Amino acid sequence: MNTQKNDLDPLFKPKSMAVVGVPRDGYRFGGLSFLKKLQTAGFPGALYPINPKATEILGMKAYPDLPSLPEVPDLAMVSVGAGRVPDVLQSCGEIGLKHIHILTSGFNEIGTNEGRELDDRIRTISEEYGLMVVGPNCMGPYCPSSHLTAWGAIPGKNGTLGIISQSGGITQRLTEYTCSVNIGVAKAVSFGNGTVLGDIDFLQYMGEDDNVGVIAMYLESVRDGNAFLRAAGEVNLKKPVILWKGGESEAGARTAASHTGALAGGRGAWEAFFRQTGVTRVSSMNEWVDAITAFTWLAPPSGIGVFLIGGGGGNSVSYSDTCVREGLSVPQLSEDTMAVLRGSVPSAGSIAGNPLDHFRIFQDAHYLAELLDLAYKDPAIAMIVVDRLIPRMAFHLPDAPDSNPAVIQFLKGRKDGKPTVFTVDSEGGDPVLIQQGAELRARFREQEIPAFPSLDRAARALRHLVAYGRRLRLRIED
Amino acid sequence: MNTQKNDLDPLFKPKSMAVVGVPRDGYRFGGLSFLKKLQTAGFPGALYPINPKATEILGMKAYPDLPSLPEVPDLAMVSVGAGRVPDVLQSCGEIGLKHIHILTSGFNEIGTNEGRELDDRIRTISEEYGLMVVGPNCMGPYCPSSHLTAWGAIPGKNGTLGIISQSGGITQRLTEYTCSVNIGVAKAVSFGNGTVLGDIDFLQYMGEDDNVGVIAMYLESVRDGNAFLRAAGEVNLKKPVILWKGGESEAGARTAASHTGALAGGRGAWEAFFRQTGVTRVSSMNEWVDAITAFTWLAPPSGIGVFLIGGGGGNSVSYSDTCVREGLSVPQLSEDTMAVLRGSVPSAGSIAGNPLDHFRIFQDAHYLAELLDLAYKDPAIAMIVVDRLIPRMAFHLPDAPDSNPAVIQFLKGRKDGKPTVFTVDSEGGDPVLIQQGAELRARFREQEIPAFPSLDRAARALRHLVAYGRRLRLRIED
């Protein structure tokens, strides 16, 4: 469908909402639970529960039907049984209520004739009235800045991430995950069957939205592979698109098909898609959020050279290997840098160069700052990874004050520096060390400094960022 | 060198020890810190500090030299300056003290003529007296059951893991890591330059040791590639050898060369090594311990079919993809199993089959036990992965008692069942959820049930275990 910029705004920033299909009480998932959550979230607009058998629900006036409403709301959330949905859509169309989210399942995705016919009726009624319909069979729109948070992280966190997904569960978890690592969401939509509005519509909408800086997508299938490829390639040049394609395997695709009823596409087709569009590909929740974090807080590095700075944990060799496996390099430092370093690094027990791994780095924030300044000037270096230790017996560390606050202060003042990330690896199963690691990473993230639980994950995220930067530069040079 | 079985026992189970080169006090790393830690660890045998300028150190009688000792100790730890080490070795040889650990650095690995000459003298003196020397430039032997724990996890944990490593830092961290995930160490050795005793000696020794069930190795280089390949291939058929080859990349190798002064070998040579020997290859600390855990607590699965059981977290599609990427399969269940399942799984909102993802599994331990029993009988299934949730808002879980204790009880009584592992993924940066996840994994591990923080890591460990089992079966069929 051909949507204009801002056509979809009322889906995410409605000033008023009708909820069609709200029982008076009970615990079933659906209209009532959504209404409760909207109340909790502090949705500031008018909420209109629709239930012919009630006059009041959750302290709000209830209405018997849509025509009886005092105004035409911006958005309707529909939670009635599948067989009744077409009539509700008709009613929406008749009163000029164009933006609709259908939560209900039991359409295309269940694979019955009846389900498919109901799906078709949604399409035809929407075409007739020019309805903008999300779903059916989905959690719908989510937007912290407008308090439209009936699911996912509540109240959530406003930010610049756009999310487009075919899986409600994954979207919910992504909003919680990103919130917990200080990444805010501009808009999210779980669009289910995509009968009217689908992947391309939301992709182009978010591509045009200046509030969205990075777009995360989770798809198990697309309706029109060629059109999607074109749209994704275009949007990816405006802002990074990070796509998790679920159902790569036959087993995964078999399960995915039971979710949405659509075809998944062969592996070769998807490999070609990623190659041609330059869209970033991820395969797990961790990889997804790591990439989102890197793309949100860092500019793409100008090259592949990593400066590995450790606090004496002994990771030099393995960290070098990991970087190189990810297509990065761990180059020798320039002569100017080496000249300065040789004067400052004792020769016994540590080695001046790249990687640089010394306890002094962990304990002396001023020294680390000097090293970072050197790296920011060194033409061989495009990005820096700093390994922070969680003090434990094996490191034989003498007691020393916590140098991390000073390190964070320094970096706050050097946002102009080259992309710099931290690894804080608790290494092991000890819940105390694990929590300490989590708390330290949270402190870095509070200041929008990426912090990863392992070098494997940091290097993977940097690889994605480097590849995206390279794709942009290729395009500019065309 | 050609060692006989038990020749090396005094290195790990000494009844008495001399420590040569112990200052009276101070904080420098070396003889004194080792002695202190041995005291802390409760080393039960006689300890003899050697220092011509002291009569007492740490409350123990100090001796001026080795000949003055009242007995010939089983083991000497040597921490004098490099230039004095050959004379100390000579003295050991003269009193019949054959087992020696040289902590001191400044030999082959620093790349000077003087260093190389000192290294050569170590070799010639050892040949002359038949000395069993570990090092130089290393942390040496480590053995919790004999309280020989002067470094690493103290007091550590006795068990069946053997560790052979060229890096002291990595070995220390591995002993702590494995201890924290309830894996015990039989013997560990960090052997540094390997001038006398090297990789093959320790590999064969641990290969013959009935207390060692799994051997973990970290190597950056080997002296005799062909001989090592032969030895590793043989030992790997007796018990799994899990090798982390550090310095795969040029950058890593450059750093590694500065550690031990030896050649690292080309990538092609190492790929051939792993292919021919079937030794398990890992590339990070996490992957290493995950594999060690799987090999220690599980028998190799009889095939590649995984049954994925989830608690309703919505991971079915992505978990299937991950398993298949790791060379496992997620097969359809047998008809018998499906017949039983269809009766017990509600059709709306969940799907009977493989993967099986339903909240009831998370909340009802009895139901999970039934599913496991079905899987143990299903010929399509070789192993099971159970995804446990950390309750959080996104899952909309109604309150229910903790079902994990009953699940653990069931598994304790079914050690005859097919290999079964758990994933507990906190997903995100929230330190509270992360700690809860860590604590739940610890509860599974207390009962020797593998529990991983992500499906990626669980699937990788299972892949290694499957490959090893296949290698053993191929050999049997020869």
XYZ file of N, CA and C in Angstrom, chain B residues 123-335:
639
model
N 68.517 -27.119 30.214
C 68.315 -28.386 29.508
C 69.460 -29.357 29.771
N 70.676 -28.868 29.666
C 71.802 -29.805 29.802
C 71.920 -30.324 31.234
N 71.736 -29.458 32.207
C 71.812 -29.929 33.592
C 70.701 -30.938 33.881
N 69.509 -30.689 33.334
C 68.393 -31.619 33.551
C 68.667 -32.977 32.927
N 69.258 -32.956 31.728
C 69.592 -34.231 31.087
C 70.616 -34.979 31.918
N 71.609 -34.229 32.427
C 72.680 -34.859 33.190
C 72.147 -35.566 34.434
N 71.216 -34.943 35.129
C 70.733 -35.495 36.393
C 69.365 -36.163 36.287
N 68.770 -36.193 35.092
C 67.438 -36.787 34.962
C 66.383 -35.984 35.700
N 66.483 -34.641 35.601
C 65.548 -33.788 36.326
C 64.240 -33.616 35.549
N 63.142 -33.575 36.303
C 61.815 -33.310 35.720
C 61.482 -31.852 36.017
N 61.750 -30.994 35.039
C 61.642 -29.545 35.280
C 60.441 -28.940 34.559
N 59.622 -28.213 35.309
C 58.496 -27.467 34.732
C 58.920 -26.004 34.577
N 58.861 -25.478 33.336
C 59.210 -24.076 33.130
C 60.401 -23.956 32.194
N 61.200 -22.944 32.325
C 61.012 -21.837 33.274
C 59.909 -20.881 32.844
N 59.759 -19.813 33.592
C 58.832 -18.733 33.220
C 57.388 -19.211 33.288
N 57.007 -19.746 34.440
C 55.642 -20.277 34.521
C 55.134 -20.359 35.961
N 53.818 -20.547 36.087
C 53.210 -20.684 37.403
C 53.335 -22.113 37.945
N 53.598 -23.084 37.056
C 53.878 -24.434 37.516
C 52.660 -25.295 37.807
N 52.840 -26.278 38.693
C 51.769 -27.235 38.962
C 50.738 -26.710 39.958
N 49.548 -27.304 39.877
C 48.416 -26.899 40.726
C 47.570 -28.138 40.958
N 47.205 -28.424 42.225
C 46.479 -29.661 42.495
C 45.662 -29.537 43.777
N 44.359 -29.283 43.692
C 43.545 -29.086 44.897
C 43.575 -30.262 45.866
N 43.574 -31.497 45.349
C 43.469 -32.635 46.263
C 44.719 -32.793 47.126
N 45.851 -32.235 46.695
C 47.041 -32.307 47.545
C 47.350 -30.943 48.169
N 46.394 -30.003 48.072
C 46.557 -28.652 48.615
C 47.743 -27.913 48.001
N 48.153 -28.347 46.830
C 49.215 -27.622 46.111
C 48.549 -26.531 45.293
N 48.049 -25.510 46.000
C 47.329 -24.430 45.319
C 47.935 -23.103 45.742
N 49.083 -22.767 45.134
C 49.754 -21.506 45.444
C 49.266 -20.386 44.538
N 48.408 -20.702 43.624
C 47.891 -19.704 42.677
C 46.585 -20.243 42.132
N 45.875 -19.465 41.317
C 44.574 -19.916 40.832
C 43.541 -19.925 41.942
N 42.512 -20.732 41.786
C 41.455 -20.800 42.792
C 41.998 -21.503 44.044
N 41.861 -20.822 45.191
C 42.367 -21.391 46.448
C 41.226 -21.464 47.438
N 40.917 -22.602 48.039
C 41.585 -23.889 47.899
C 41.231 -24.653 46.639
N 40.369 -24.095 45.793
C 39.997 -24.796 44.582
C 39.045 -25.936 44.883
N 38.862 -26.810 43.918
C 37.872 -27.866 44.016
C 38.447 -29.089 43.309
N 38.445 -30.211 43.991
C 38.948 -31.442 43.391
C 37.944 -31.985 42.381
N 38.447 -32.558 41.310
C 37.539 -33.124 40.317
C 38.315 -33.901 39.268
N 37.808 -33.918 38.040
C 38.398 -34.783 37.016
C 38.980 -34.031 35.826
N 39.085 -32.706 35.938
C 39.633 -31.944 34.818
C 41.137 -31.845 34.913
N 41.817 -32.098 33.800
C 43.247 -31.850 33.709
C 43.467 -30.616 32.859
N 44.407 -29.763 33.278
C 44.673 -28.531 32.533
C 46.150 -28.466 32.192
N 46.449 -28.198 30.927
C 47.839 -28.054 30.464
C 47.906 -26.766 29.665
N 48.761 -25.838 30.095
C 48.685 -24.510 29.494
C 50.033 -23.834 29.399
N 50.184 -23.003 28.374
C 51.382 -22.173 28.246
C 51.186 -20.790 28.854
N 50.000 -20.514 29.360
C 49.748 -19.180 29.907
C 49.300 -19.288 31.355
N 50.073 -18.673 32.241
C 49.713 -18.699 33.661
C 48.425 -17.957 33.927
N 48.272 -16.800 33.283
C 47.064 -16.011 33.510
C 45.818 -16.777 33.116
N 45.876 -17.413 31.959
C 44.700 -18.151 31.497
C 44.415 -19.352 32.397
N 45.467 -20.000 32.866
C 45.256 -21.152 33.745
C 44.642 -20.722 35.061
N 45.145 -19.633 35.624
C 44.565 -19.142 36.878
C 43.083 -18.871 36.699
N 42.771 -18.176 35.612
C 41.375 -17.820 35.394
C 40.526 -19.066 35.144
N 41.100 -20.068 34.480
C 40.314 -21.277 34.224
C 40.017 -22.011 35.520
N 40.986 -22.048 36.450
C 40.703 -22.743 37.715
C 39.615 -22.017 38.490
N 39.610 -20.686 38.432
C 38.544 -19.946 39.112
C 37.204 -20.142 38.423
N 37.216 -20.051 37.123
C 35.982 -20.169 36.355
C 35.351 -21.542 36.588
N 36.132 -22.601 36.422
C 35.570 -23.944 36.572
C 35.080 -24.166 37.997
N 35.820 -23.663 38.960
C 35.373 -23.778 40.356
C 34.008 -23.122 40.517
N 33.827 -21.984 39.878
C 32.575 -21.241 40.049
C 31.403 -21.892 39.325
N 31.666 -22.859 38.475
C 30.564 -23.573 37.807
C 30.559 -25.050 38.223
N 31.130 -25.322 39.380
C 31.077 -26.644 40.004
C 31.828 -27.731 39.224
N 32.838 -27.327 38.498
C 33.695 -28.308 37.820
C 35.021 -28.343 38.595
N 35.433 -29.520 39.031
C 36.652 -29.638 39.817
C 37.865 -29.998 38.970
N 39.032 -29.642 39.501
C 40.294 -29.873 38.793
C 41.067 -30.997 39.471
N 41.513 -31.970 38.671
C 42.376 -33.029 39.198
C 43.807 -32.495 39.300
N 44.306 -31.981 38.177
C 45.667 -31.441 38.111
C 45.712 -30.375 37.043
N 46.519 -29.342 37.308
C 46.742 -28.323 36.290
C 48.226 -28.002 36.254
N 48.704 -27.640 35.074
C 50.089 -27.182 35.003
C 50.187 -26.069 33.970
N 50.844 -24.975 34.404
C 51.196 -23.909 33.485
C 52.693 -24.067 33.253
N 53.099 -24.443 32.052
C 54.481 -24.923 31.881
C 55.425 -23.981 31.158
N 54.967 -22.775 30.894
C 55.856 -21.737 30.382
C 56.664 -22.128 29.150
N 57.974 -21.959 29.240
C 58.840 -22.209 28.083
C 58.911 -23.688 27.710
N 58.609 -24.587 28.629
C 58.633 -26.012 28.324
C 60.017 -26.509 27.925
N 61.035 -25.978 28.528
C 62.407 -26.317 28.148
C 62.720 -27.791 28.357
N 62.222 -28.376 29.416
C 62.456 -29.797 29.693
C 61.156 -30.578 29.494
N 60.183 -30.356 30.374
C 58.875 -31.010 30.220
C 57.961 -30.097 29.416
N 57.323 -30.681 28.409
C 56.477 -29.846 27.543
C 55.107 -30.430 27.329
N 54.457 -29.924 26.271
C 53.067 -30.296 26.010
C 52.862 -31.812 25.933
N 53.703 -32.510 25.195
C 53.493 -33.947 25.014
C 53.672 -34.697 26.330
N 54.647 -34.288 27.118
C 54.891 -34.977 28.391
C 53.660 -34.914 29.276
N 53.108 -33.715 29.417
C 51.961 -33.572 30.307
C 50.712 -34.208 29.711
N 50.591 -34.154 28.395
C 49.438 -34.755 27.737
C 49.432 -36.268 27.953
N 50.567 -36.883 27.766
C 50.630 -38.334 27.962
C 50.437 -38.709 29.428
N 51.023 -37.906 30.302
C 50.884 -38.152 31.740
C 49.415 -38.113 32.148
N 48.715 -37.072 31.729
C 47.305 -36.969 32.095
C 46.450 -37.981 31.324
N 46.912 -38.356 30.154
C 46.207 -39.390 29.403
C 46.192 -40.717 30.153
N 47.264 -40.980 30.907
C 47.362 -42.228 31.657
C 46.735 -42.137 33.047
N 46.430 -40.943 33.492
C 45.976 -40.721 34.867
C 44.478 -41.000 34.984
N 44.118 -42.007 35.737
C 42.697 -42.371 35.863
C 41.874 -41.329 36.601
N 42.542 -40.407 37.286
C 41.792 -39.349 37.954
C 41.357 -38.252 36.989
N 41.951 -38.257 35.799
C 41.643 -37.209 34.815
C 40.664 -37.745 33.776
N 39.539 -37.063 33.625
C 38.518 -37.506 32.675
C 38.453 -36.664 31.407
N 38.812 -35.389 31.538
C 38.797 -34.450 30.413
C 40.072 -33.632 30.509
N 40.720 -33.371 29.363
C 41.947 -32.568 29.374
C 41.720 -31.270 28.608
N 41.933 -30.144 29.288
C 41.831 -28.833 28.652
C 43.240 -28.306 28.401
N 43.503 -27.878 27.197
C 44.834 -27.357 26.859
C 44.720 -25.951 26.285
N 45.690 -25.105 26.665
C 45.841 -23.795 26.018
C 47.276 -23.716 25.521
N 47.433 -23.653 24.208
C 48.778 -23.587 23.628
C 48.871 -22.436 22.647
N 50.030 -21.807 22.636
C 50.292 -20.800 21.616
C 51.274 -21.329 20.580
N 52.020 -22.372 20.942
C 52.979 -22.951 19.995
C 53.340 -24.342 20.465
N 53.860 -25.161 19.548
C 54.388 -26.467 19.948
C 55.778 -26.611 19.346
N 56.618 -27.399 20.036
C 57.991 -27.575 19.535
C 58.051 -28.556 18.382
N 57.309 -29.650 18.509
C 57.387 -30.708 17.493
C 55.974 -31.037 17.035
N 55.580 -30.377 15.950
C 54.203 -30.492 15.490
C 53.784 -31.925 15.212
N 54.637 -32.691 14.554
C 54.250 -34.068 14.208
C 54.084 -34.948 15.444
N 55.035 -34.831 16.351
C 54.962 -35.647 17.559
C 53.741 -35.259 18.387
N 53.462 -33.954 18.429
C 52.305 -33.512 19.191
C 51.024 -34.039 18.555
N 50.966 -34.018 17.253
C 49.774 -34.524 16.566
C 49.545 -35.986 16.908
N 50.588 -36.783 16.870
C 50.448 -38.206 17.191
C 49.968 -38.394 18.625
N 50.620 -37.706 19.549
C 50.263 -37.874 20.967
C 48.828 -37.428 21.225
N 48.458 -36.289 20.642
C 47.120 -35.761 20.885
C 46.050 -36.674 20.314
N 46.300 -37.204 19.132
C 45.334 -38.118 18.524
C 45.121 -39.358 19.370
N 46.199 -39.864 19.949
C 46.086 -41.056 20.801
C 45.337 -40.766 22.095
N 45.759 -39.702 22.755
C 45.129 -39.396 24.042
C 43.648 -39.044 23.854
N 43.340 -38.366 22.757
C 41.954 -37.951 22.527
C 41.005 -39.136 22.414
N 41.533 -40.299 22.057
C 40.670 -41.472 21.977
C 40.411 -42.071 23.356
N 41.282 -41.761 24.299
C 41.068 -42.268 25.660
C 40.124 -41.350 26.438
N 40.315 -40.053 26.253
C 39.494 -39.064 26.964
C 39.529 -37.781 26.151
N 38.472 -36.965 26.241
C 38.417 -35.785 25.368
C 39.517 -34.775 25.680
N 40.174 -34.296 24.618
C 41.136 -33.208 24.722
C 40.486 -31.987 24.090
N 40.421 -30.900 24.837
C 39.771 -29.671 24.365
C 40.842 -28.597 24.299
N 41.210 -28.216 23.100
C 42.374 -27.352 22.899
C 41.985 -25.967 22.409
N 42.467 -24.976 23.137
C 42.321 -23.582 22.735
C 43.675 -23.163 22.205
N 43.737 -22.957 20.891
C 44.999 -22.558 20.258
C 45.035 -21.037 20.209
N 45.912 -20.458 21.010
C 46.007 -19.005 21.044
C 46.976 -18.522 19.985
N 46.665 -17.380 19.376
C 47.564 -16.845 18.373
C 47.251 -17.372 16.992
N 45.942 -17.523 16.701
C 45.540 -17.989 15.366
C 45.859 -16.931 14.331
N 45.728 -15.680 14.781
C 45.924 -14.595 13.829
C 47.371 -14.125 13.881
N 47.771 -13.390 12.883
C 49.149 -12.872 12.864
C 49.370 -11.962 14.061
N 48.357 -11.148 14.356
C 48.478 -10.238 15.497
C 48.590 -11.024 16.788
N 47.746 -12.080 16.909
C 47.797 -12.896 18.123
C 49.118 -13.635 18.223
N 49.584 -14.139 17.073
C 50.841 -14.888 17.067
C 52.009 -13.981 17.410
N 51.950 -12.754 16.925
C 53.012 -11.790 17.227
C 53.104 -11.596 18.735
N 51.937 -11.442 19.371
C 51.914 -11.268 20.819
C 52.363 -12.544 21.518
N 51.899 -13.692 20.996
C 52.228 -14.969 21.620
C 53.726 -15.230 21.569
N 54.339 -14.887 20.458
C 55.768 -15.138 20.319
C 56.547 -14.412 21.399
N 56.040 -13.257 21.817
C 56.751 -12.524 22.856
C 56.566 -13.189 24.215
N 55.630 -14.129 24.328
C 55.411 -14.804 25.597
C 56.387 -15.964 25.796
N 56.584 -16.767 24.770
C 57.360 -17.986 24.970
C 58.558 -18.112 24.045
N 58.674 -17.250 23.073
C 59.821 -17.310 22.181
C 59.773 -18.439 21.168
N 58.657 -19.164 21.062
C 58.609 -20.297 20.124
C 57.736 -19.964 18.928
N 57.838 -20.780 17.903
C 57.056 -20.548 16.695
C 55.633 -21.024 16.868
N 54.716 -20.314 16.242
C 53.308 -20.634 16.451
C 52.738 -21.617 15.438
N 53.350 -21.715 14.277
C 52.771 -22.630 13.289
C 51.690 -21.969 12.462
N 51.588 -22.302 11.212
C 50.625 -21.660 10.341
C 49.212 -22.161 10.566
N 48.249 -21.376 10.065
C 46.852 -21.726 10.261
C 46.512 -23.055 9.603
N 47.069 -23.281 8.415
C 46.774 -24.521 7.705
C 47.224 -25.734 8.499
N 48.393 -25.624 9.119
C 48.908 -26.742 9.905
C 47.970 -27.064 11.065
N 47.454 -26.035 11.703
C 46.561 -26.278 12.826
C 45.215 -26.829 12.376
N 44.717 -26.360 11.259
C 43.451 -26.915 10.781
C 43.603 -28.399 10.489
N 44.732 -28.758 9.893
C 44.990 -30.172 9.615
C 45.089 -30.955 10.922
N 45.733 -30.351 11.909
C 45.868 -31.010 13.217
C 44.505 -31.384 13.783
N 43.598 -30.411 13.821
C 42.293 -30.666 14.434
C 41.508 -31.700 13.629
N 41.649 -31.621 12.328
C 40.909 -32.557 11.471
C 41.397 -33.983 11.684
N 42.708 -34.131 11.725
C 43.251 -35.487 11.838
C 43.085 -36.105 13.218
N 43.236 -35.296 14.261
C 43.203 -35.857 15.610
C 41.798 -35.945 16.176
N 40.872 -35.104 15.690
C 39.547 -35.046 16.302
C 39.548 -34.302 17.619
N 40.668 -33.702 17.977
C 40.711 -32.895 19.201
C 39.705 -31.752 19.055
N 39.000 -31.450 20.142
C 37.987 -30.409 20.122
C 38.651 -29.038 20.156
N 38.243 -28.180 19.245
C 38.833 -26.845 19.163
C 37.893 -25.778 19.707
N 38.400 -24.916 20.595
C 37.629 -23.793 21.112
C 38.428 -22.516 20.948
N 37.734 -21.368 21.019
C 38.401 -20.090 20.749
C 38.144 -19.013 21.785
N 37.580 -19.374 22.919
C 37.365 -18.373 23.966
C 37.202 -19.091 25.301
N 37.328 -18.341 26.377
C 37.193 -18.917 27.709
C 35.792 -19.500 27.897
N 34.776 -18.764 27.472
C 33.407 -19.260 27.632
C 33.191 -20.571 26.869
N 33.664 -20.595 25.637
C 33.462 -21.794 24.823
C 34.207 -22.985 25.444
N 35.375 -22.688 26.000
C 36.206 -23.716 26.629
C 35.459 -24.342 27.807
N 34.991 -23.512 28.714
C 34.335 -24.041 29.906
C 32.992 -24.682 29.570
N 32.277 -24.114 28.596
C 31.015 -24.736 28.183
C 31.272 -26.169 27.682
N 32.327 -26.329 26.883
C 32.643 -27.661 26.366
C 33.118 -28.574 27.499
N 33.975 -28.064 28.363
C 34.440 -28.859 29.506
C 33.248 -29.354 30.320
N 32.293 -28.475 30.546
C 31.092 -28.837 31.313
C 30.327 -29.965 30.624
N 30.072 -29.792 29.336
C 29.309 -30.807 28.607
C 30.047 -32.143 28.607
N 31.351 -32.107 28.374
C 32.109 -33.355 28.321
C 32.207 -34.021 29.692
N 32.195 -33.234 30.748
C 32.347 -33.793 32.099
C 31.059 -34.405 32.613
N 29.917 -33.786 32.307
C 28.654 -34.225 32.899
C 27.745 -35.023 31.976
N 28.042 -35.054 30.676
C 27.140 -35.729 29.745
C 27.883 -36.770 28.926
N 27.177 -37.848 28.587
C 27.719 -38.778 27.604
C 27.431 -38.213 26.223
N 28.282 -38.489 25.245
C 27.996 -37.984 23.911
C 26.647 -38.488 23.401
N 25.841 -37.590 22.817
C 24.545 -38.008 22.285
C 24.730 -39.006 21.134
N 23.693 -39.820 20.918
C 23.786 -40.869 19.902
C 23.467 -40.352 18.506
N 23.081 -39.093 18.388
C 22.735 -38.543 17.085
C 22.732 -37.030 17.170
N 22.096 -36.359 16.214
C 22.112 -34.891 16.209
C 20.751 -34.257 16.503
N 19.742 -35.080 16.798
C 18.399 -34.525 16.971
C 18.180 -33.896 18.340
N 17.788 -32.623 18.351
C 17.537 -31.890 19.590
C 16.035 -31.718 19.784
N 15.556 -31.940 21.002
C 14.182 -31.579 21.351
C 14.276 -30.264 22.120
N 13.664 -29.216 21.580
C 13.725 -27.891 22.201
C 12.448 -27.671 22.991
N 12.590 -27.547 24.293
C 11.421 -27.376 25.164
C 11.505 -26.000 25.821
N 10.519 -25.157 25.567
C 10.543 -23.817 26.118
C 9.390 -23.563 27.061
N 9.551 -22.531 27.883
C 8.513 -22.201 28.847
C 7.579 -21.111 28.364
N 7.534 -20.901 27.059
C 6.638 -19.873 26.552
C 7.348 -18.557 26.269
N 8.648 -18.592 26.156
C 9.391 -17.352 25.933
C 9.400 -16.884 24.493
N 8.878 -17.720 23.595
C 8.805 -17.273 22.207
C 10.088 -17.482 21.413
N 10.913 -18.393 21.854
C 12.209 -18.586 21.203
C 12.251 -19.690 20.156
N 11.101 -20.298 19.860
C 11.128 -21.493 19.022
C 11.863 -21.316 17.703
N 11.510 -20.296 16.959
C 12.103 -20.126 15.636
C 13.600 -19.858 15.743
N 13.980 -18.909 16.580
C 15.396 -18.560 16.640
C 16.224 -19.685 17.235
N 15.693 -20.410 18.223
C 16.441 -21.520 18.797
C 16.638 -22.633 17.764
N 15.628 -22.892 16.924
C 15.788 -23.880 15.865
C 16.913 -23.476 14.925
N 16.880 -22.214 14.517
C 17.920 -21.717 13.608
C 19.309 -21.913 14.198
N 19.449 -21.576 15.463
C 20.762 -21.671 16.105
C 21.249 -23.114 16.140
N 20.371 -24.032 16.485
C 20.771 -25.444 16.534
C 21.240 -25.911 15.164
N 20.491 -25.560 14.140
C 20.844 -26.014 12.803
C 22.166 -25.386 12.348
N 22.387 -24.130 12.705
C 23.663 -23.482 12.368
C 24.817 -24.233 12.998
N 24.588 -24.874 14.132
C 25.652 -25.619 14.816
C 25.722 -27.079 14.361
N 25.016 -27.394 13.289
C 25.126 -28.755 12.761
C 24.250 -29.765 13.479
N 23.357 -29.281 14.355
C 22.396 -30.184 14.988
C 21.116 -30.148 14.165
N 20.140 -30.952 14.557
C 18.866 -30.886 13.856
C 17.754 -30.741 14.874
N 16.601 -30.269 14.404
C 15.427 -30.119 15.269
C 14.311 -30.917 14.593
N 14.357 -32.243 14.742
C 13.500 -33.099 13.921
C 12.064 -33.139 14.410
N 11.193 -33.559 13.522
C 9.817 -33.833 13.929
C 9.867 -35.003 14.906
N 8.969 -34.960 15.882
C 8.926 -36.045 16.861
C 8.274 -37.277 16.228
N 8.488 -38.419 16.840
C 7.901 -39.643 16.295
C 6.379 -39.620 16.457
N 5.709 -40.425 15.709
C 4.243 -40.458 15.769
C 3.739 -40.807 17.176
